[in-house]
Amino acid sequence: MRIFSRLLAVVGGLRWYNSEAHKRKKLIILGTGWAGYSLLKHVNKKLFDVVVVSPRNHFLFTPLLASTTVGTLEFRSIIEPIRNHGFRDERDFHLSRAVGLDKQKRIISCQSELDSTRQYDLFYDRLVIAVGALSNTFGVPGVEKYAFFLKEIADAQKIRNRILVNVELATQPGVPEDERSRLLHFVVVGGGPTGVEFSAEFYDFLKQDIARLYPGERDMVKVTLIEANQILSSFDIKLRRYAEGKIKQRSQMKLLRGSVVEVKQNSIKLKDGTELPCGLVVWSTGVAPRMFTETIGVEKDDREQIVVDEYLRSVSDRKKCIYAIGDCAYVKNSPLPCTAQVAERQGRYLAKALSQEDPPKFHFKHFGMLAYIGEYKALAETPVAKSRGFTSWVLWRSAYTTRLGSWRLRMQVPLDWIKTFFYGRDTSRF
Ligand code: FAD
Ligand code: MG
């Protein structure tokens, strides 16, 4: 009798499970960056069969990416595997990129990131495009070929490797003086937060580790930050001046106002004709659309971002089931900056809105900005206060620790900071 009633319960349960599965709509999220990851974490998985397509199987905490280029933090300390976030079926995550969209049939075409001959289609009820953006080269010759971008963990790895190679080469016998000085000249193009933070991290590495490990080379190392207009232009003028002042005080760091017209293998050329020999160029100037965003047939603005309404729905999708969030989207009539803060908030909003009959409009409230400028100093600008220096640096570190996205990272990052403080950065090359 007991067995019989158990069987009945199991059959009943299965029937309930099947009917629930039947009711669930298929939600496809493209991308595992700030926007896609935040949506994935918060969406109600009882209401949707969530499928994620991304060429990257981890979330990357971009605000701390610059710290990994010199080894202040380790690469794995700022990434979170996407599979830790509860998929109903292991096949619901696709390590692939979206390459096409058929709005009529509601189909996304995918290409495997592991085998490019593998192409397939996926059907969706709701589609969220969160593919982010690329670094903008402004068509400057040589950038794609010779400069380094700072966007993904692999970029940071390449930069770290190049720095170590150049410093090691400079110590080897027979390298002429002018070649040593070229190898040890590091150029950063773009004075936005990313360019400034990378220069700052590099400067700390120079002062705290290169000076100690390579005493014969330390005075030859130089950093040049090139910006056509103002550095940190989104910050308040007083904070900007403070940062400029601090940078100018550093004898081995130079702030150069100018436009780059060409990047060559061993040098960089400016508009006024100057050519600067250098061993590394990091390119960090604005955003450009990804190929997927460029090619799909939905309405876009002049910067090729997908135009969405106040509910973050693509304005050209009559079926109202395509959404775009993060760096690849443009909210009609209320343009927002391309930041992690905006992307994360849009993902969180959509997670809620997707399960509401009549959702409220998306509204963005700016919490403030932070930027590290080196030597334990940062800038902090919030709607209530503006600060700078060491206290802002403490705020910078604490704010980022709390935003890290998972408890594992919240443990890992402070441990790396402590390790670096006591034992210096790891300069092993492999
Ligand atoms: P991304 O985070 O770039 O994610 C895009 C995702 O889409 C990735 O997973 C990518 O692999 C995937 N993808 C790409 N192509 C496809 C495709 N065809 N199909 C499917 N998936 C695809 N913002 C701040 O607010 N504060 C900061 O301090 C800050 N610091 C930064 C530091 C650095 C070094 C960088 C690079 C950026 C920083 N930003 C910061 C900006 C912030 O990182 C971006 O605004 C944010 O990442 C945008 O989120 P997103 O989800 O739109 O795009
Ligand atoms: Mg994303």
PDB file of C-alpha atoms in Angstrom, residues 140-148 162 182 260-270 273-281 283:
ATOM      1  CA  VAL A 140      44.296  54.327 -36.568  1.00  0.00           C
ATOM      2  CA  PRO A 141      46.757  52.203 -38.553  1.00  0.00           C
ATOM      3  CA  GLY A 142      48.733  49.614 -36.628  1.00  0.00           C
ATOM      4  CA  VAL A 143      46.500  49.556 -33.530  1.00  0.00           C
ATOM      5  CA  GLU A 144      44.976  46.122 -34.219  1.00  0.00           C
ATOM      6  CA  LYS A 145      48.376  44.690 -35.071  1.00  0.00           C
ATOM      7  CA  TYR A 146      50.751  46.191 -32.528  1.00  0.00           C
ATOM      8  CA  ALA A 147      48.843  47.701 -29.619  1.00  0.00           C
ATOM      9  CA  PHE A 148      47.455  45.770 -26.656  1.00  0.00           C
ATOM     10  CA  ARG A 162      55.215  41.672 -22.463  1.00  0.00           C
ATOM     11  CA  ARG A 182      62.907  51.653 -25.862  1.00  0.00           C
ATOM     12  CA  VAL A 260      48.184  59.178 -32.096  1.00  0.00           C
ATOM     13  CA  VAL A 261      48.125  58.734 -35.876  1.00  0.00           C
ATOM     14  CA  GLU A 262      49.973  55.428 -36.165  1.00  0.00           C
ATOM     15  CA  VAL A 263      51.204  52.573 -34.030  1.00  0.00           C
ATOM     16  CA  LYS A 264      54.307  50.790 -35.315  1.00  0.00           C
ATOM     17  CA  GLN A 265      56.043  47.680 -34.070  1.00  0.00           C
ATOM     18  CA  ASN A 266      58.570  49.604 -31.974  1.00  0.00           C
ATOM     19  CA  SER A 267      57.175  53.108 -31.794  1.00  0.00           C
ATOM     20  CA  ILE A 268      54.164  55.363 -31.836  1.00  0.00           C
ATOM     21  CA  LYS A 269      53.608  58.355 -34.132  1.00  0.00           C
ATOM     22  CA  LEU A 270      51.809  61.532 -33.093  1.00  0.00           C
ATOM     23  CA  GLY A 273      55.081  64.243 -36.460  1.00  0.00           C
ATOM     24  CA  THR A 274      56.855  63.151 -33.253  1.00  0.00           C
ATOM     25  CA  GLU A 275      57.780  59.472 -33.131  1.00  0.00           C
ATOM     26  CA  LEU A 276      58.272  57.882 -29.730  1.00  0.00           C
ATOM     27  CA  PRO A 277      60.172  54.588 -29.513  1.00  0.00           C
ATOM     28  CA  CYS A 278      58.456  52.259 -27.022  1.00  0.00           C
ATOM     29  CA  GLY A 279      58.264  48.656 -25.877  1.00  0.00           C
ATOM     30  CA  LEU A 280      54.523  48.412 -25.222  1.00  0.00           C
ATOM     31  CA  VAL A 281      51.409  50.333 -26.265  1.00  0.00           C
ATOM     32  CA  TRP A 283      45.188  51.161 -26.253  1.00  0.00           C
TER      33      TRP A 283
END
